[in-house]
Structures are given as C-alpha cells and as structure tokens.
mmCIF file of C-alpha atoms in Angstrom:
data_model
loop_
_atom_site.group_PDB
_atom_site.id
_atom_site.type_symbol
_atom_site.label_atom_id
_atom_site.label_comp_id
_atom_site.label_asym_id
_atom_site.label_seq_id
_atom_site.Cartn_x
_atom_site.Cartn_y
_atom_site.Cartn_z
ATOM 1 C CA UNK Q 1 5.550 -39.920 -120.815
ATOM 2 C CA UNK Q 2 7.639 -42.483 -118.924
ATOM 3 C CA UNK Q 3 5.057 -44.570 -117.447
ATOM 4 C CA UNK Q 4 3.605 -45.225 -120.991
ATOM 5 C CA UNK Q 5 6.810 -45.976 -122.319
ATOM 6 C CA UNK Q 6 7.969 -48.359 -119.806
ATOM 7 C CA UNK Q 7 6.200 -51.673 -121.855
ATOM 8 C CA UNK Q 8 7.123 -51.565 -124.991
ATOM 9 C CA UNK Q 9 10.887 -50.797 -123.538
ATOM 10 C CA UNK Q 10 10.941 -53.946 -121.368
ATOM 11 C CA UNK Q 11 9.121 -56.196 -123.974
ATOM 12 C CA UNK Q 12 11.700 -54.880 -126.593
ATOM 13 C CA UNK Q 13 14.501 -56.150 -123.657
ATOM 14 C CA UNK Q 14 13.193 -59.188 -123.290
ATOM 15 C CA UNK Q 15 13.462 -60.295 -127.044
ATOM 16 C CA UNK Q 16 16.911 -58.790 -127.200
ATOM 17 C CA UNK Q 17 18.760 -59.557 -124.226
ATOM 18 C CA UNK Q 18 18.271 -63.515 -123.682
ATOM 19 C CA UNK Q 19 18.116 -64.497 -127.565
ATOM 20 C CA UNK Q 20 20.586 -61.784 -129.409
ATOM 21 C CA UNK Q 21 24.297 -62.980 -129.256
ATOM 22 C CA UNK Q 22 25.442 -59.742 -128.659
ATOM 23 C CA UNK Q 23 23.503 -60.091 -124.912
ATOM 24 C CA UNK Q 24 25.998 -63.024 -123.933
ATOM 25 C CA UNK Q 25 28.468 -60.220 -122.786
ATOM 26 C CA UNK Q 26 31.697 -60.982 -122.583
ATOM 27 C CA UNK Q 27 31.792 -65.028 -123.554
ATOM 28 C CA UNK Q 28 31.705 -64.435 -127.407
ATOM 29 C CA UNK Q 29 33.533 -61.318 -128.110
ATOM 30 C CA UNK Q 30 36.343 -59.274 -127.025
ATOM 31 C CA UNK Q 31 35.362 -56.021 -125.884
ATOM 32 C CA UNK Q 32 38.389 -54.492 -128.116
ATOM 33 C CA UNK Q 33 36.514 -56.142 -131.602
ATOM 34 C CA UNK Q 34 33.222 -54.040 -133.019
ATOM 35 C CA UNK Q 35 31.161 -57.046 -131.807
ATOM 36 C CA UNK Q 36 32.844 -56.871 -128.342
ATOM 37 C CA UNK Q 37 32.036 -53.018 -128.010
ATOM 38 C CA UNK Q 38 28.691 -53.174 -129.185
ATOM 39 C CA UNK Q 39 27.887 -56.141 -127.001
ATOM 40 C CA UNK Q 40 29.248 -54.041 -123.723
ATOM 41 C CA UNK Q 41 26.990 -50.861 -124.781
ATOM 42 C CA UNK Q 42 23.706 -53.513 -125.440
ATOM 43 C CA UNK Q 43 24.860 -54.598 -121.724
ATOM 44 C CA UNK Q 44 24.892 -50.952 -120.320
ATOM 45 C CA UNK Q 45 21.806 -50.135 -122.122
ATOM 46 C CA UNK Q 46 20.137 -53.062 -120.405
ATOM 47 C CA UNK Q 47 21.159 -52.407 -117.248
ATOM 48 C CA UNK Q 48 19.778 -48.525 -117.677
ATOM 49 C CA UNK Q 49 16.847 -49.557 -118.940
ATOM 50 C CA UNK Q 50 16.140 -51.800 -116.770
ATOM 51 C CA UNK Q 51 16.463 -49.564 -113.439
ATOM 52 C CA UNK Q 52 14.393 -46.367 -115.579
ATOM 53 C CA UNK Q 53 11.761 -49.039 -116.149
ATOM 54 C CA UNK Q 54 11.474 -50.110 -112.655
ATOM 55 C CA UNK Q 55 10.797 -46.493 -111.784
ATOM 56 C CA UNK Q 56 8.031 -45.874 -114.418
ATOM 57 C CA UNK Q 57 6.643 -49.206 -113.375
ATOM 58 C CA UNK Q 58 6.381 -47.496 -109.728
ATOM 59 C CA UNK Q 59 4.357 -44.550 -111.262
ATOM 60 C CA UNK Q 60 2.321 -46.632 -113.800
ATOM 61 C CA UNK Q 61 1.491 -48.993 -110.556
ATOM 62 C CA UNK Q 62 0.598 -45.758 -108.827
ATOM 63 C CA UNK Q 63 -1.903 -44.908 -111.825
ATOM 64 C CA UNK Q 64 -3.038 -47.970 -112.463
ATOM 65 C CA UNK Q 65 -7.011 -48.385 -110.506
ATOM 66 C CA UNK Q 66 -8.085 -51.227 -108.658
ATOM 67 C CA UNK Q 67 -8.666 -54.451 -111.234
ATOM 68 C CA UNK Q 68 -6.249 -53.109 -113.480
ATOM 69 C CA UNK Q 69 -6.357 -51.170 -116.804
ATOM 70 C CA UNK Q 70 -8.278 -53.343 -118.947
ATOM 71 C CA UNK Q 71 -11.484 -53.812 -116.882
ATOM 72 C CA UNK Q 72 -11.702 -50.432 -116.534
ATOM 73 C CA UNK Q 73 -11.529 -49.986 -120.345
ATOM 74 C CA UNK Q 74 -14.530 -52.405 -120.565
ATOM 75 C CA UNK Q 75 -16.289 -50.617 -117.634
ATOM 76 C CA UNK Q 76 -16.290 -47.376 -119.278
ATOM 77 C CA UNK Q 77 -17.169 -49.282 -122.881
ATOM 78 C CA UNK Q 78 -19.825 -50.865 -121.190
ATOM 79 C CA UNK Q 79 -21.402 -47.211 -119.535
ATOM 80 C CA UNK Q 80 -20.962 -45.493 -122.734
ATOM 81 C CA UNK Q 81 -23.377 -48.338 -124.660
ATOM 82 C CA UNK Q 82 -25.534 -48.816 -122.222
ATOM 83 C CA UNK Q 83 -25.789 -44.279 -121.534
ATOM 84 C CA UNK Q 84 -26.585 -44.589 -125.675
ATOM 85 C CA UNK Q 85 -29.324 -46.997 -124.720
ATOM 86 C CA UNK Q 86 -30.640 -45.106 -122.205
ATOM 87 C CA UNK Q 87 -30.900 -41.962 -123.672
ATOM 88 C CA UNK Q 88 -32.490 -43.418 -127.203
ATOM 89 C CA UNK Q 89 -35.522 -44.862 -124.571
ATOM 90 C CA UNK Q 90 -35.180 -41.375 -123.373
ATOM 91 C CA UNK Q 91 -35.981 -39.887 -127.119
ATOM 92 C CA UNK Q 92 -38.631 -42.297 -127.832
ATOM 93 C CA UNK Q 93 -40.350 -41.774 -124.499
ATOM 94 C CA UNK Q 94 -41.069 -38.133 -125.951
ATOM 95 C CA UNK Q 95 -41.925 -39.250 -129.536
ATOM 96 C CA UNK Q 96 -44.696 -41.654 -128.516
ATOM 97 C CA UNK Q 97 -45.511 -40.884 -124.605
ATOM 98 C CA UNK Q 98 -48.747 -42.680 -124.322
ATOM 99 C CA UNK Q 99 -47.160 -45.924 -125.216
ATOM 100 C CA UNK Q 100 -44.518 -45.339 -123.189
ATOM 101 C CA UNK Q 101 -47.188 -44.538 -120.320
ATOM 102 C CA UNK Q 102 -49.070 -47.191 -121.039
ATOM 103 C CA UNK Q 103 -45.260 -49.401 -121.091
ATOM 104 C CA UNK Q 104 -44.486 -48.693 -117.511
ATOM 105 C CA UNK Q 105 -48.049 -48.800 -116.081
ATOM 106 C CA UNK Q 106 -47.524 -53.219 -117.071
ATOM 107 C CA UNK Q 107 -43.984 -53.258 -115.562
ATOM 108 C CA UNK Q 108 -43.988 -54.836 -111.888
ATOM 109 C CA UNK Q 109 -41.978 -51.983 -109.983
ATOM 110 C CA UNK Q 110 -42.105 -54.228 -106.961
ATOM 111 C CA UNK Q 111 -39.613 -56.735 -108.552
ATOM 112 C CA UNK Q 112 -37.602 -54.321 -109.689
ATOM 113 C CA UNK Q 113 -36.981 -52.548 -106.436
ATOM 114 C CA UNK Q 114 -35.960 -56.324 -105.072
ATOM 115 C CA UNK Q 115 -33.759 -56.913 -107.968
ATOM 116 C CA UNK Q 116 -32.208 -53.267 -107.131
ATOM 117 C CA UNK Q 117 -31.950 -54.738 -103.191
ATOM 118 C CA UNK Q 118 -30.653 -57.567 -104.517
ATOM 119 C CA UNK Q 119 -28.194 -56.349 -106.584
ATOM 120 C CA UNK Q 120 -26.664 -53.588 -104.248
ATOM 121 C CA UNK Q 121 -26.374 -56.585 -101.705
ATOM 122 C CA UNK Q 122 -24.622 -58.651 -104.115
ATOM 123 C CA UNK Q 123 -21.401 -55.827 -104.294
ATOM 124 C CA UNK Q 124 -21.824 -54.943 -101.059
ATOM 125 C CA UNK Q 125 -20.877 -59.523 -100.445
ATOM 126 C CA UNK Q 126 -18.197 -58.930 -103.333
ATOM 127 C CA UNK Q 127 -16.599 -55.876 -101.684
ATOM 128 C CA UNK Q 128 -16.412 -57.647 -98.235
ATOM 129 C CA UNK Q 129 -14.970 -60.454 -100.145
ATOM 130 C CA UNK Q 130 -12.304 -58.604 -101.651
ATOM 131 C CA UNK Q 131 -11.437 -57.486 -98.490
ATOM 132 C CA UNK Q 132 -11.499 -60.491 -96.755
ATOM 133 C CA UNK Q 133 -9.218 -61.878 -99.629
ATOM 134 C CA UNK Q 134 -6.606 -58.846 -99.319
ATOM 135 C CA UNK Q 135 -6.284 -59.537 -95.015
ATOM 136 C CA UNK Q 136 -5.820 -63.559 -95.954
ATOM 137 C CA UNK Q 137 -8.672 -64.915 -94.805
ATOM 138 C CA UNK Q 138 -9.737 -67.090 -97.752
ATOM 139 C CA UNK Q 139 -12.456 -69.517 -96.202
ATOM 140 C CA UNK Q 140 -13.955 -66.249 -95.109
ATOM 141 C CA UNK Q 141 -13.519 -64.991 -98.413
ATOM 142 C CA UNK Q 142 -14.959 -67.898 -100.628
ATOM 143 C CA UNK Q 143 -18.246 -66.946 -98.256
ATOM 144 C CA UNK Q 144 -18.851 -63.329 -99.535
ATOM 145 C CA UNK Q 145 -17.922 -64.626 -103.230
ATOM 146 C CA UNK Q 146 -20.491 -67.092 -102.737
ATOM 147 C CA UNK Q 147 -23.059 -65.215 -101.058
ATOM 148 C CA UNK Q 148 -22.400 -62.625 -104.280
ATOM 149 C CA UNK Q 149 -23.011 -65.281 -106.725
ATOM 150 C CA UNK Q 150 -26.167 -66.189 -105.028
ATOM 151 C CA UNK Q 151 -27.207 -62.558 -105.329
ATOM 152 C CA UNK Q 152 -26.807 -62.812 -108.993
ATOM 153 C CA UNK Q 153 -28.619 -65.600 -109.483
ATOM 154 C CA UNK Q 154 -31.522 -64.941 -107.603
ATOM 155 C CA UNK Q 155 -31.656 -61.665 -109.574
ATOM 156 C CA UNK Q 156 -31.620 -63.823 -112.557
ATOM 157 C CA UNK Q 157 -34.526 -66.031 -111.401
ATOM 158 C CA UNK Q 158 -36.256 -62.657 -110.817
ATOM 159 C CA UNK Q 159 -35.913 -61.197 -114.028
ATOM 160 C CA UNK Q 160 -36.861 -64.074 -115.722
ATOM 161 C CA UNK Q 161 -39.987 -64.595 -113.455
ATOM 162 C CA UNK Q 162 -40.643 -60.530 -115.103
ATOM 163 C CA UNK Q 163 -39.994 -61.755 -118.425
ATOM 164 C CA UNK Q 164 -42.494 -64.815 -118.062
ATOM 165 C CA UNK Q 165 -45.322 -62.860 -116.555
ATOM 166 C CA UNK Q 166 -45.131 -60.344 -119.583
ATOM 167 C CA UNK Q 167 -44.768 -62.991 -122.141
ATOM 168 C CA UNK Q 168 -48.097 -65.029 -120.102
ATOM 169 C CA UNK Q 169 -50.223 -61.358 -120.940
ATOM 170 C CA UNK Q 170 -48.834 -61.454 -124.592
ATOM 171 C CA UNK Q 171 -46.164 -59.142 -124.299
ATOM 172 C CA UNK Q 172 -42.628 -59.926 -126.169
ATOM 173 C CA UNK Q 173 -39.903 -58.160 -128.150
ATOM 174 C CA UNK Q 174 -40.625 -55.811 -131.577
ATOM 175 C CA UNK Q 175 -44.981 -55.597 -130.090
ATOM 176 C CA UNK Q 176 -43.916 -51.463 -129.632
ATOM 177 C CA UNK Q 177 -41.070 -49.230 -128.957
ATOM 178 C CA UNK Q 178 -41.025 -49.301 -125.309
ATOM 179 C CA UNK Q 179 -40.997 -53.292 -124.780
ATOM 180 C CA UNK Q 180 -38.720 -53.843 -127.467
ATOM 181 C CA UNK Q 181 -36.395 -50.945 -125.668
ATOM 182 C CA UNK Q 182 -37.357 -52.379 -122.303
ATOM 183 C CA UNK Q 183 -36.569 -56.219 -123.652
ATOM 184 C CA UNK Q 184 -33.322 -55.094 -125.319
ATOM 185 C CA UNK Q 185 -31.512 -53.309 -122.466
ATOM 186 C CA UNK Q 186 -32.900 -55.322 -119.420
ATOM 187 C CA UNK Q 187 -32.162 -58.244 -121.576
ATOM 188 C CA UNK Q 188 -28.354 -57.352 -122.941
ATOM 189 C CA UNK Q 189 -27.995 -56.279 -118.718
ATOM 190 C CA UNK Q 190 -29.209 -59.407 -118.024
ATOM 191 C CA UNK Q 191 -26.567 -61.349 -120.364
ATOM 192 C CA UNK Q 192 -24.174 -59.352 -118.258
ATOM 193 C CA UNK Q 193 -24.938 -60.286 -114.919
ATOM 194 C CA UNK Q 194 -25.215 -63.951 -115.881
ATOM 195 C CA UNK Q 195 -21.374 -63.340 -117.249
ATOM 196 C CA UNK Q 196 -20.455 -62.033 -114.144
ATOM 197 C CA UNK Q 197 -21.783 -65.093 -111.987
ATOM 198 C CA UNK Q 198 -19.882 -67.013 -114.025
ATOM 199 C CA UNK Q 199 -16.836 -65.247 -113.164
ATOM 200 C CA UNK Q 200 -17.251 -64.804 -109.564
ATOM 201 C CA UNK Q 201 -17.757 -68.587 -109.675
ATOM 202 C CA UNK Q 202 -14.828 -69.078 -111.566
ATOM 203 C CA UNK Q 203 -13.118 -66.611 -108.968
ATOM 204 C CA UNK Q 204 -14.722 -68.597 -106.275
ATOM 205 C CA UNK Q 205 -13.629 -71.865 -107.191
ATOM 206 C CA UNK Q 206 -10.178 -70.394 -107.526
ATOM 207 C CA UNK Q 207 -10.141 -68.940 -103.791
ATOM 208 C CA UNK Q 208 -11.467 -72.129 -102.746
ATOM 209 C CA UNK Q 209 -8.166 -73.738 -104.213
ATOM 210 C CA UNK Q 210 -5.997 -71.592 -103.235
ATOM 211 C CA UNK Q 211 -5.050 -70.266 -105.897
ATOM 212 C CA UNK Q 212 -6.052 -66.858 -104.980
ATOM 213 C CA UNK Q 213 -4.689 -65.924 -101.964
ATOM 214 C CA UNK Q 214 -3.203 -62.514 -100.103
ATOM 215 C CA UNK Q 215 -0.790 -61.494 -102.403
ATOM 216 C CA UNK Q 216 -2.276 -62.615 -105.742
ATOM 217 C CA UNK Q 217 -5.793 -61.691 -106.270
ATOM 218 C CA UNK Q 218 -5.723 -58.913 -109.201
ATOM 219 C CA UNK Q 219 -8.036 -61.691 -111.320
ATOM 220 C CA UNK Q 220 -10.461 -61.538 -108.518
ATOM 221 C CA UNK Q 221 -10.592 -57.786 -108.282
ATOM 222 C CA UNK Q 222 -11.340 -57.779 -111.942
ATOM 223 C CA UNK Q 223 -14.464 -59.707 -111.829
ATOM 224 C CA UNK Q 224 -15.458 -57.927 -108.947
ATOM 225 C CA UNK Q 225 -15.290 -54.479 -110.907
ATOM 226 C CA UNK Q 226 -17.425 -56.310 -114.122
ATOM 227 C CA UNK Q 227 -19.860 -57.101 -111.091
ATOM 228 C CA UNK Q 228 -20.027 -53.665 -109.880
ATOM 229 C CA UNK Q 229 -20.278 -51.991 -113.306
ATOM 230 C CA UNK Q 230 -23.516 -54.556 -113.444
ATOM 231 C CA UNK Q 231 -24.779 -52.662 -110.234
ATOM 232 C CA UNK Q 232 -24.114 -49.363 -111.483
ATOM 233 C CA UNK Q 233 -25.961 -50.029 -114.717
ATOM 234 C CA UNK Q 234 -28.707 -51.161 -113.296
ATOM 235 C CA UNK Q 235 -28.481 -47.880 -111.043
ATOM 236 C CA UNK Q 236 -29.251 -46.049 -114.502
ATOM 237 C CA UNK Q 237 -31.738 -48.457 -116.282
ATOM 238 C CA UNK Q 238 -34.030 -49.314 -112.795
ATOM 239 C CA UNK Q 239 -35.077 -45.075 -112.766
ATOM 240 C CA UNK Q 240 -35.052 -44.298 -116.357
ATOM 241 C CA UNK Q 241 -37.250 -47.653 -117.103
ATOM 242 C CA UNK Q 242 -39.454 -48.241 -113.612
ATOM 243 C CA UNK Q 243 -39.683 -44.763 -112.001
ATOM 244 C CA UNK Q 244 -39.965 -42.031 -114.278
ATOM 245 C CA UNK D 1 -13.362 -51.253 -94.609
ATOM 246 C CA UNK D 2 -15.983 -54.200 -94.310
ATOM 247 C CA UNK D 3 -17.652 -52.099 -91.441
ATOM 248 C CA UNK D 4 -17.515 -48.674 -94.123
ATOM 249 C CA UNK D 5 -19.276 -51.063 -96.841
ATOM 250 C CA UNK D 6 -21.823 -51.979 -94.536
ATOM 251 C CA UNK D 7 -22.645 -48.466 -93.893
ATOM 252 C CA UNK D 8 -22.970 -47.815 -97.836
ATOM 253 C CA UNK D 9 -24.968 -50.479 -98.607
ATOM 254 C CA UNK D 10 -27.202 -49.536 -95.789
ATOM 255 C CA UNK D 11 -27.394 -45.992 -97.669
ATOM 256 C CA UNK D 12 -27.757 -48.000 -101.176
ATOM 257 C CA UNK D 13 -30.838 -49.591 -99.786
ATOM 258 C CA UNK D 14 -32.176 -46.768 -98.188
ATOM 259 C CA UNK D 15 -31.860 -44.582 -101.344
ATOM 260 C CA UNK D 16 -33.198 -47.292 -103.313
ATOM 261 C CA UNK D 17 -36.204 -46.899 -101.106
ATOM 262 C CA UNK D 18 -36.326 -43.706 -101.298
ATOM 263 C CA UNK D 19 -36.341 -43.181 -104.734
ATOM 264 C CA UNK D 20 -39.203 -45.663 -105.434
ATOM 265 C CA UNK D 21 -41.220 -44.232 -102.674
ATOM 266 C CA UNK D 22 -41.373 -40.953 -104.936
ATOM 267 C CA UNK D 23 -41.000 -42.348 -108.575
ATOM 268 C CA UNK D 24 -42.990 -40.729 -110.953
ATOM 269 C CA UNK D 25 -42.489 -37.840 -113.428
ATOM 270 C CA UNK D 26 -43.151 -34.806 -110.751
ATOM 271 C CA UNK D 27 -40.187 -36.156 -108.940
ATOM 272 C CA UNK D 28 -37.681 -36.944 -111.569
ATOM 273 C CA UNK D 29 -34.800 -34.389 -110.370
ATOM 274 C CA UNK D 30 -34.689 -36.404 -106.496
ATOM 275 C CA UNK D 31 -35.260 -39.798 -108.508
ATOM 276 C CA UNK D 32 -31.783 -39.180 -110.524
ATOM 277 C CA UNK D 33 -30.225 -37.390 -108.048
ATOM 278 C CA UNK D 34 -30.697 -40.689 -105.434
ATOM 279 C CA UNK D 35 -29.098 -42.556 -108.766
ATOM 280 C CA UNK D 36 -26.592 -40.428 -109.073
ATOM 281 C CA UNK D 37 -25.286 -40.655 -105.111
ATOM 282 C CA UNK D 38 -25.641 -44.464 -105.200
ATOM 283 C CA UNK D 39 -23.851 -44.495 -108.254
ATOM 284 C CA UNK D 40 -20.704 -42.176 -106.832
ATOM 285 C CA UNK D 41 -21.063 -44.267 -103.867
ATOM 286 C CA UNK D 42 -20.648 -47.954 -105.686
ATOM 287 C CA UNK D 43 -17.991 -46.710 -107.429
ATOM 288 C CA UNK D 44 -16.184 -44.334 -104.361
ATOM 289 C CA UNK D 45 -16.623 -47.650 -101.991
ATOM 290 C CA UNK D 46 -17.538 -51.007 -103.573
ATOM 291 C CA UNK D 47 -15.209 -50.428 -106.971
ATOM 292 C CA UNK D 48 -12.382 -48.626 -104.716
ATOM 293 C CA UNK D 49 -12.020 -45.835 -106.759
ATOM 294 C CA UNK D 50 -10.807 -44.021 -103.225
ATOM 295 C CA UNK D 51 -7.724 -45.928 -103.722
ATOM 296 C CA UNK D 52 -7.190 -45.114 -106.892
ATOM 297 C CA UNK D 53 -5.628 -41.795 -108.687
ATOM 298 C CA UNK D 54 -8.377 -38.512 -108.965
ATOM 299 C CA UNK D 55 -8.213 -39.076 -112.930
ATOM 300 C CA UNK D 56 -10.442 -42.336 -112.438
ATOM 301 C CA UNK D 57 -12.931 -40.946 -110.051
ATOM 302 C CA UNK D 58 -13.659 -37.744 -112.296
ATOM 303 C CA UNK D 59 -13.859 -39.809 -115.402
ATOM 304 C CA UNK D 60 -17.014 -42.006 -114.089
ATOM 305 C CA UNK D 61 -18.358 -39.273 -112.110
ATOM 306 C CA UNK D 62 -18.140 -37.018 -115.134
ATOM 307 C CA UNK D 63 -19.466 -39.830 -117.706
ATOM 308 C CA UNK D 64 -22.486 -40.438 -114.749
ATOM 309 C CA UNK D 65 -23.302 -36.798 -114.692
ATOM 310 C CA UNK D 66 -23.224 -36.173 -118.429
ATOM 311 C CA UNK D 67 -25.930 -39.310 -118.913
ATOM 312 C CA UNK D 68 -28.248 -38.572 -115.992
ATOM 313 C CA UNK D 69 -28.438 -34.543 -116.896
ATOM 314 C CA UNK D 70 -28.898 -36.019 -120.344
ATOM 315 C CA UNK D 71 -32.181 -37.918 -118.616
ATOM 316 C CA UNK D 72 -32.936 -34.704 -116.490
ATOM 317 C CA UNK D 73 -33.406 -32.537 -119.600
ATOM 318 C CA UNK D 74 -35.387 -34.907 -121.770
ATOM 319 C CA UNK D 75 -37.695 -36.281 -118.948
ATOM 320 C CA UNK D 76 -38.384 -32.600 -118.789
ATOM 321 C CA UNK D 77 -39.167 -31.309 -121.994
#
C-alpha cells in the first residue's frame, strides 16, 4: 500500500512546499498566529513525509524490474496482441487446413531459422552490452549495441528478401487467410524490430557521447527490453507460422 | 554474466536447431516446448528477470504458458 502511495505523496509535496506561502516556515508568520501554526504543522508534515517516502521509494525500487515499469507495461501489451494474433492463425488453421497446408509448404523455413539465429544473437550483443555498460566500459559497450543493431537490420534485409520472393510468385496481402495472417503479424513484428533499431541506435549514439554511462543507463535498459520482447515474439510466431 | 549469456545463447541456437530439425505437425508438443524454454530463458537471462522480484517472472512465464498450451490444444484437435 505504501509503495503505491509514495508518488502521488511526493508530487503533491513538491507543488506545496516550494510555491505555498505557508512552506516559507518561519519568515512570514509567527508561529503563535493561525498562519504561523499551520505553517509549522505543513513543515512537520513535510519533513514526515518526506522520510516515509524515502522508505516506500526503497521498496517500490525493490519491485520495480529491470527497464522500469513502463516498458514492462508495453512488453506485456505487446505479448497479449501479438498471443491474440497467434491464436486467431491458430483457429483459422483448423477452419481451412488445406490452405493453410498449402500456406506453409511456399514459406522458405531456411530464412526463417537464420532470422531466428539472427535474432537470438542480436539480445544475446544487447545483453553483453548492458553489461558492459553497468561495469563502465562504454567503448566496449557502444560495440555490443552496435553489433545488436546490425543484427536487426540484417534481419530486416532478410525479411524483406521473404517478402519480395513471395510477392515475385504472386503472392501478397488479402490473396487467402493464411498470407494475409502470415503478412499481418510478420509484418506488424517487423514494424517492431525496425522501432527497436532505431532505439538501440538512438541508445548507441547516446553511449557513444557519453551520455550513458555507469550510473545512468535506465533509458538503455529500456530499449534493450523492447528488443528482447522482439526476440521473444518471434519465439512464438517462427513455430506457430514455419514449423507446425 | 557476459560468460552466463554466452552459454544461453549457445542453448537459444541449439534449440532453435532443434526445433526446426523436427518441425512438423507429429512433433508439435517438443516444437513448443523448445519455444517455451527459449522463451523462459530470454526473459530469465537476456531481459534480467533473475534480478527482478518473483511477481515479474510468473507473470510472463504464466502469460507464455497460457498462449503456447493455447497452440498445443488447437494444433491438436
């Protein structure tokens, strides 16, 4: 109950205690007048707020996972939509089985196990730089990041050489269920692991500069949980689509 | 810990392997079951889940399970 309290309890401090005029303490008021007594409690308020928010900021810290809350919201989001996706290819695949046969049979499994290879490597780089970022070796660092981002775009190239070869036989989005299925959630994964180059390049650039260093790198963990969660959803689509 | 992510994407690559060497409908259970492991181990290892409290770790793992048992039954039927 404390730790989700602990916001809205400092924000609410930090709009009374520098702009009220009660907050100036003792320059304004006596503490004998209404003003002056009120203006002494606002002050011992503050001050026991202020030391019960430090502790719930210790437990929400404690709670909190790696990247912080708000990637992990989209994370989850992001597994939940693509799961719905997943499963509806699923339910089709048992409406209309010989198209969905016939679907996979065109599909170039080969490139798909690289762009799996490809992908795994590219957390594995991200992971190790992460690491490398945490122990203050940021040259080192910038390496993996950029070794990650090369990853991603060779995946890209990859997926787009797939796309190309099935729009050469004819093939494109809406011909039948499973190719519009297959376009729509290779191609809405693929929108996602373009936005996470981006923003391990942004991160890169960022290390490069300096400005992410040792002790302030939770932007840099973020993007490397987005590029993860790509990885992991491509751990669900590459069976459900390829193999099965 | 960069020695510990080498070792799990060694194991990422070699289930990856693994599960296209036996794609294919007869061996759907093994095919979502490698998933499922390289799944628990991207998010154990590469997202750093270890480090963070149990509540995080059961919440994927439990989402994960729920979709691929999802799969499981309907590749069945």
């Amino acid at each position: 109950m404390r730790d989700l309290c602990f916001d809205p309890l400092e924000a609410k401090l930090t709009v009374i205690h520098p702009e009220h005029p009660l907050s100036k303490g003792h320059s304004g008021h006596s503490p004998l007048t209404p003003f002056g007594t009120l203006a002494l409690i606002s002050k011992n308020m503050t001050s026991q707020l202020n030391s019960e928010s430090l502790t719930a900021h210790e437990e929400y810290n404690r709670f909190e996972p790696p990247g912080g809350f708000l990637v992990w919201i989209v994370v989850f989001l992001e597994l939940i939509t693509f799961s719905a996706g997943i499963l509806v290819f699923m339910v089709q695949g048992q409406s209309d089985p010989e198209a969905f046969r016939t679907g996979r049979a065109l599909l170039n499994q080969p490139i798909a196990l690289a762009n799996t290879m490809i992908l795994l490597t590219g957390g594995w780089c991200m992971a190790n730089g992460i690491s490398s970022l945490r122990r203050g070796h940021q040259i080192q660092s910038s390496r993996w990041i950029a070794a990650a981002i090369a990853t991603g775009l060779a995946f890209l190239v990859l997926k787009a050489v797939e796309y190309a070869e099935k729009i050469s036989h004819g093939i494109g989005f809406g011909d039948d269920t499973f190719f519009t299925l297959y376009f729509l959630l290779t191609g809405f994964h693929f929108a996602h692991v373009l936005a996470a180059a981006i923003l391990l390049t942004a991160m890169w650039v960022g290390v490069h500069r300096g400005r992410y260093h040792r002790d302030h790198h939770l932007d840099v963990e973020s993007s490397g949980i987005f590029w993860h969660m790509c990885d992991l959803i491509w751990l669900l689509l590459f069976p459900v689509i390829y193999l099965l | 810990m960069m020695k510990t992510n080498t070792w799990v994407w060694i194991a990422l690559l070699l289930l990856s392997a693994f599960s296209f060497s036996i794609g294919g409908r007869t061996a759907i259970g093994l095919v979502l079951v490698a998933a499922g492991l390289k799944s628990a181990l991207v998010g154990r290892q590469f997202m750093e889940l270890r480090a963070a409290h149990l509540v995080w770790t059961l919440a994927l793992f439990a989402l994960l399970t729920f979709v691929l048992g999802l799969v499981y039954l309907l590749g069945q039927a």
